[in-house]
């Protein structure tokens, strides 16, 4: 049988982590016991009240049917309430909120809704690899814009204009930025909205990290008039430790929600009702919840800094989000070389920055999703295998 894949899959590689995880599994099968500091999936549980709602609701007989495409009103209201409480953004819960099965699917939905073949979308480099895959799968052309450390990892709007913006329909942005952890300023958000308006580009802000190691969660929708030209994705994966539950949301103008729903309603059949009701509980958690998880991430981050110091890396201490992004020391060709050395010599996996784009080549990224003991063990192994700051 000659089964061929569709041309749209050309250039869409297997996700780096699935390949690497297979290699790590192989090393583990050979008795290595690799410590994986690569993946950003929270290891901490959700709040017990959230789990309680899920289990109680799931035990009821009448909650198992298909759900509406827009989620139940209580869930949409809780999303609007969360935006009001934490971001001071007003959203109409009937028309300006769309629950998603994780924010990742929203990236695809947005690309499928707005990109025709040959349309362009601006993609950050370094940035979350899904943006460019989704643009390509939708038939669009990803055009990368480089983020530089010395420009605070912010886009260079003048350079973008100088390069030409013909056929650019979307711009993907993400602050706190993954992988660099850089935080947005109000001025940056204002500039993004002004840029979108000036060039008629839909600004798509992906905002899953605003509660992690960040005292002041911010939303692009805080900028006056933002809804005219921007949409925002958000998620409970990191803020509520619910990555596996798949709960995300899209917020924006009524028209955008309706347009995106035209695509999305052909893809899934709603979200399990008990998950929606438990998500309501998660969205109602107060400051104590965020302080509690952040206290844990603070302690872990100190260990990660210790580990990075051993490797001779440099990093900003004011990063937000679930990772530490660090510049590799001179003497290594790139982050892949350092990552492989640490993997093969010390049995510890650290993500090479190059998987997030060319501009990430001189960096590595360490996830904070591990226990203190795990980081201490990694530090011990690196000290033994590599020594302090040596190459
Ligand atoms: C920048 C960024 N956007 C989106 C996502 C997807 O999150 P979700 O679990 O809500 O689909 C991730 C997950 O790692 C991410 O790092």
XYZ file of C-alpha atoms and ligand atoms in Angstrom:
407
model
C 0.000 0.000 0.000
C 1.285 3.371 -0.886
C -0.138 5.656 1.771
C 1.135 9.182 1.515
C 0.609 11.991 3.968
C -0.969 15.269 2.945
C 1.348 17.986 1.686
C 0.312 20.164 4.640
C 2.449 17.927 6.851
C 5.571 18.746 4.869
C 8.014 20.587 7.081
C 6.056 19.678 10.210
C 8.509 17.575 12.137
C 7.875 15.365 15.061
C 7.797 17.553 18.149
C 11.353 17.712 19.552
C 10.275 16.531 22.973
C 8.626 13.358 21.689
C 11.873 12.409 19.923
C 13.983 13.302 22.927
C 11.665 11.509 25.348
C 12.113 8.367 23.257
C 15.876 8.733 23.506
C 15.581 9.292 27.263
C 13.354 6.196 27.552
C 16.030 4.226 25.715
C 18.725 5.508 28.084
C 16.522 4.643 31.068
C 15.902 1.161 29.682
C 19.687 0.801 29.533
C 19.757 1.572 33.276
C 20.637 5.291 33.225
C 17.839 6.875 35.367
C 17.855 10.234 33.580
C 16.631 13.290 35.543
C 14.402 15.182 33.123
C 14.465 18.939 33.721
C 12.982 19.628 30.309
C 9.224 19.581 30.296
C 6.976 22.304 31.673
C 4.161 20.176 33.011
C 3.303 21.103 36.607
C 4.063 18.255 38.996
C 1.998 19.823 41.804
C -1.693 18.926 42.205
C -4.606 21.326 41.729
C -6.302 22.757 44.818
C -8.159 19.923 46.678
C -11.494 21.768 46.367
C -11.116 21.687 42.590
C -10.563 17.930 42.594
C -13.530 17.544 44.959
C -15.889 19.328 42.559
C -14.696 17.144 39.695
C -15.206 13.873 41.560
C -18.562 14.857 43.068
C -19.913 16.136 39.789
C -18.595 13.171 37.808
C -20.479 10.828 40.168
C -23.814 12.346 39.156
C -25.821 10.499 36.520
C -26.864 13.471 34.410
C -23.559 15.161 33.583
C -22.232 12.877 30.866
C -23.904 14.214 27.762
C -22.304 16.334 25.054
C -21.921 19.926 26.102
C -22.548 23.136 24.219
C -19.722 24.565 22.121
C -19.454 27.703 24.245
C -19.371 26.074 27.675
C -21.959 26.535 30.432
C -22.814 30.111 31.516
C -21.348 29.521 35.000
C -17.968 28.702 33.475
C -17.978 31.675 31.111
C -19.009 33.935 34.000
C -16.141 32.572 36.111
C -13.701 33.344 33.270
C -15.029 36.906 32.993
C -14.836 37.222 36.807
C -11.219 36.010 36.805
C -10.293 38.573 34.152
C -12.006 41.289 36.193
C -10.381 40.308 39.500
C -6.820 39.754 38.334
C -6.411 41.840 35.188
C -9.073 44.498 35.680
C -10.411 43.635 32.218
C -14.160 43.695 31.565
C -15.487 40.898 29.370
C -19.053 40.092 28.450
C -19.345 36.472 29.547
C -21.978 35.708 26.903
C -20.148 37.087 23.905
C -16.459 37.765 24.630
C -15.319 34.490 26.187
C -14.808 31.081 24.615
C -13.704 28.068 26.706
C -11.038 25.945 25.021
C -9.778 22.425 25.540
C -6.393 23.848 26.562
C -4.994 27.018 25.050
C -2.826 25.059 22.581
C -5.850 24.132 20.486
C -6.739 27.830 20.347
C -3.487 28.509 18.489
C -4.597 26.135 15.745
C -8.174 27.440 15.701
C -7.020 31.025 15.277
C -4.673 30.104 12.428
C -7.368 28.040 10.688
C -9.883 30.843 11.088
C -7.814 33.701 9.700
C -5.075 32.363 7.426
C -5.719 31.566 3.787
C -3.034 29.855 1.730
C -0.030 32.133 1.477
C -1.084 34.557 4.219
C 1.695 35.442 6.603
C 1.862 35.326 10.399
C 4.592 36.884 12.536
C 6.158 34.398 14.941
C 8.605 35.146 17.789
C 12.104 33.664 17.681
C 12.763 32.313 20.238
C 9.176 31.217 20.862
C 6.759 28.354 21.459
C 7.231 25.977 18.477
C 3.478 25.406 18.056
C 2.946 28.881 16.571
C 4.882 28.119 13.421
C 3.509 24.557 13.085
C -0.066 25.830 13.384
C 0.550 28.579 10.834
C 2.022 26.056 8.374
C -0.754 23.502 8.929
C -3.295 26.219 8.189
C -1.545 26.928 4.882
C 0.043 30.162 6.062
C 3.648 31.293 6.033
C 5.394 31.862 9.370
C 7.631 34.920 9.313
C 9.890 34.989 12.319
C 10.782 38.156 14.190
C 13.886 37.960 16.308
C 13.804 38.787 19.991
C 17.125 39.890 21.423
C 18.304 39.754 24.993
C 19.707 43.289 24.809
C 16.340 44.602 23.600
C 14.630 43.004 26.604
C 13.243 40.244 24.331
C 10.802 42.743 22.813
C 9.939 42.927 19.113
C 11.712 45.568 17.037
C 8.679 47.256 15.471
C 10.747 49.478 13.192
C 12.614 46.492 11.790
C 9.294 44.728 11.190
C 7.948 47.712 9.280
C 11.164 48.083 7.318
C 11.040 44.408 6.306
C 7.522 44.915 4.894
C 4.217 43.648 6.195
C 2.408 42.761 3.011
C -0.002 39.832 3.478
C 0.724 39.702 7.224
C -2.593 38.897 8.907
C -1.586 37.741 12.374
C 1.124 38.368 14.918
C 1.788 35.851 17.697
C 3.030 37.327 20.951
C 3.485 35.792 24.378
C 4.361 37.675 27.604
C 5.509 36.528 30.127
C 7.499 35.101 27.294
C 8.307 31.434 27.002
C 11.179 30.479 26.910
C 12.943 33.658 28.090
C 10.675 34.471 31.051
C 10.646 38.149 30.135
C 7.757 40.195 31.482
C 5.711 42.687 29.478
C 5.749 46.404 30.200
C 2.613 48.502 29.805
C 4.413 50.361 27.080
C 5.124 47.178 25.137
C 1.457 46.209 25.299
C 0.433 49.682 24.103
C 2.915 49.473 21.225
C 1.562 46.070 20.191
C -1.987 47.361 19.993
C -0.892 50.464 18.093
C 1.112 48.286 15.676
C -1.881 46.001 15.084
C -4.165 48.961 14.425
C -1.700 50.715 12.146
C -1.131 47.669 9.957
C -4.488 45.880 10.373
C -2.834 42.840 11.893
C -4.671 40.694 14.445
C -2.470 40.542 17.547
C -2.800 37.110 19.142
C -1.536 37.124 22.696
C -0.804 33.782 24.319
C -0.833 34.343 28.080
C -0.530 31.061 30.026
C 2.236 32.128 32.437
C 1.089 35.409 33.979
C 0.517 33.982 37.471
C 3.787 32.128 37.830
C 6.619 33.926 39.639
C 4.929 37.198 38.837
C 3.363 39.576 41.340
C 1.363 41.555 38.795
C -0.460 39.385 36.239
C -1.108 41.434 33.096
C -3.346 41.026 30.072
C -2.960 42.606 26.650
C -6.693 43.332 26.828
C -5.942 45.931 29.524
C -4.866 48.336 26.811
C -7.686 50.668 25.795
C -9.221 49.605 22.494
C -7.313 46.285 22.547
C -10.349 44.205 21.645
C -10.561 45.985 18.279
C -7.353 44.335 17.165
C -6.314 41.643 19.654
C -7.412 38.344 21.108
C -5.930 36.607 24.122
C -5.492 32.952 24.990
C -5.240 31.963 28.626
C -5.022 28.697 30.480
C -5.477 26.883 33.773
C -2.621 24.499 32.937
C 0.021 26.386 34.875
C -1.953 28.818 37.060
C -4.104 26.054 38.577
C -1.814 23.022 38.033
C -4.378 21.538 35.658
C -2.287 20.867 32.542
C -3.744 17.410 31.969
C -7.332 18.588 32.429
C -7.137 20.678 29.251
C -8.836 23.899 30.269
C -8.092 27.088 28.402
C -9.937 30.121 27.126
C -10.048 32.654 24.364
C -11.060 36.229 25.138
C -11.769 38.986 22.670
C -14.395 40.906 20.745
C -17.742 39.224 20.029
C -16.999 39.122 16.286
C -13.671 37.328 16.803
C -15.249 34.777 19.169
C -17.993 34.059 16.626
C -15.508 33.723 13.758
C -13.241 31.349 15.667
C -16.222 29.353 16.915
C -17.229 28.715 13.299
C -14.044 26.682 12.960
C -13.850 25.234 16.458
C -17.433 23.940 16.550
C -16.467 21.634 13.704
C -13.552 20.198 15.671
C -14.832 19.204 19.102
C -18.112 18.696 20.888
C -17.681 20.722 24.041
C -15.971 20.122 27.373
C -16.971 17.528 30.005
C -19.358 19.332 32.363
C -17.645 18.267 35.641
C -14.367 19.674 34.259
C -16.100 22.970 33.529
C -17.582 23.118 37.033
C -14.255 22.258 38.644
C -12.637 24.959 36.491
C -15.120 27.444 37.974
C -13.755 26.516 41.396
C -10.174 26.947 40.176
C -10.970 30.376 38.728
C -12.366 31.450 42.092
C -9.187 30.623 44.035
C -7.778 33.600 45.900
C -4.369 35.129 46.416
C -3.394 32.406 48.917
C -3.406 29.818 46.161
C -1.057 31.752 43.900
C 1.209 32.694 46.832
C 1.406 29.058 47.869
C 2.475 27.724 44.479
C 4.821 30.638 43.877
C 6.568 30.067 47.235
C 7.391 26.579 45.966
C 8.614 27.852 42.587
C 10.780 30.470 44.324
C 12.599 27.799 46.334
C 13.038 25.583 43.304
C 14.354 28.458 41.258
C 17.157 29.022 43.749
C 18.239 25.442 43.236
C 18.091 25.885 39.472
C 20.264 28.996 39.742
C 22.750 26.916 41.724
C 22.750 24.280 38.989
C 23.230 26.908 36.270
C 26.075 28.514 38.205
C 27.808 25.130 38.230
C 27.547 25.011 34.455
C 28.893 28.559 34.151
C 25.643 29.899 32.655
C 24.313 33.442 33.136
C 20.663 34.435 33.550
C 18.297 37.171 34.631
C 16.878 36.729 38.119
C 13.658 38.544 37.258
C 12.137 35.964 34.931
C 8.492 34.898 35.248
C 6.956 31.573 34.276
C 7.929 28.000 34.869
C 11.441 27.959 33.527
C 14.824 29.559 33.875
C 16.373 30.657 30.597
C 20.129 30.915 30.686
C 22.951 31.927 28.383
C 25.553 29.200 27.928
C 29.181 29.961 28.779
C 31.747 30.669 26.086
C 33.364 27.516 24.791
C 30.245 25.573 23.869
C 29.118 25.716 20.247
C 25.452 26.005 21.210
C 22.833 24.929 23.731
C 22.520 21.506 22.054
C 26.177 20.784 22.774
C 25.819 21.713 26.429
C 22.494 19.840 26.744
C 24.011 16.677 25.231
C 27.081 16.902 27.459
C 24.917 17.192 30.574
C 22.687 14.353 29.328
C 25.453 11.902 28.478
C 27.917 12.795 31.252
C 25.577 13.576 34.149
C 22.322 11.813 33.158
C 20.362 15.060 33.431
C 18.234 16.417 30.591
C 18.049 20.182 30.041
C 16.293 21.714 27.038
C 18.546 23.311 24.408
C 17.345 26.827 23.573
C 17.707 26.213 19.836
C 14.460 24.248 19.696
C 12.659 27.560 20.223
C 14.317 29.084 17.150
C 17.684 30.231 15.832
C 17.866 33.100 18.318
C 17.735 30.573 21.166
C 20.889 28.761 20.067
C 23.155 30.247 22.713
C 20.839 29.321 25.578
C 19.364 26.483 27.589
C 16.072 26.263 29.458
C 15.541 24.509 32.787
C 12.020 23.642 33.945
C 10.915 24.371 37.505
C 8.535 21.410 37.458
C 10.444 19.128 39.781
C 10.950 18.609 43.514
C 13.797 20.223 45.453
C 15.230 16.709 45.894
C 15.258 16.234 42.136
C 17.197 19.473 41.631
C 19.612 18.571 44.432
C 20.253 15.196 42.843
C 20.838 16.874 39.472
C 23.270 19.319 41.095
C 25.123 16.429 42.717
C 25.429 14.560 39.450
C 26.572 17.617 37.520
C 29.143 18.439 40.193
C 30.527 14.905 39.999
C 30.466 14.578 36.232
C 31.333 18.034 35.030
C 32.664 19.944 38.026
C 32.213 23.599 38.725
C 31.983 25.817 35.645
C 34.244 23.519 33.601
C 33.634 22.603 29.981
C 3.839 29.528 25.439
C 2.844 28.441 25.593
N 1.631 28.592 25.063
C 0.687 27.648 25.185
C 0.941 26.472 25.846
C -0.139 25.434 25.896
O -0.788 25.414 27.103
P -2.164 24.635 27.337
O -1.849 23.559 28.306
O -3.131 25.640 27.857
O -2.620 24.077 26.022
C 2.188 26.244 26.404
C 2.462 24.961 27.073
O 3.518 24.592 27.429
C 3.169 27.261 26.290
O 4.389 27.118 26.808
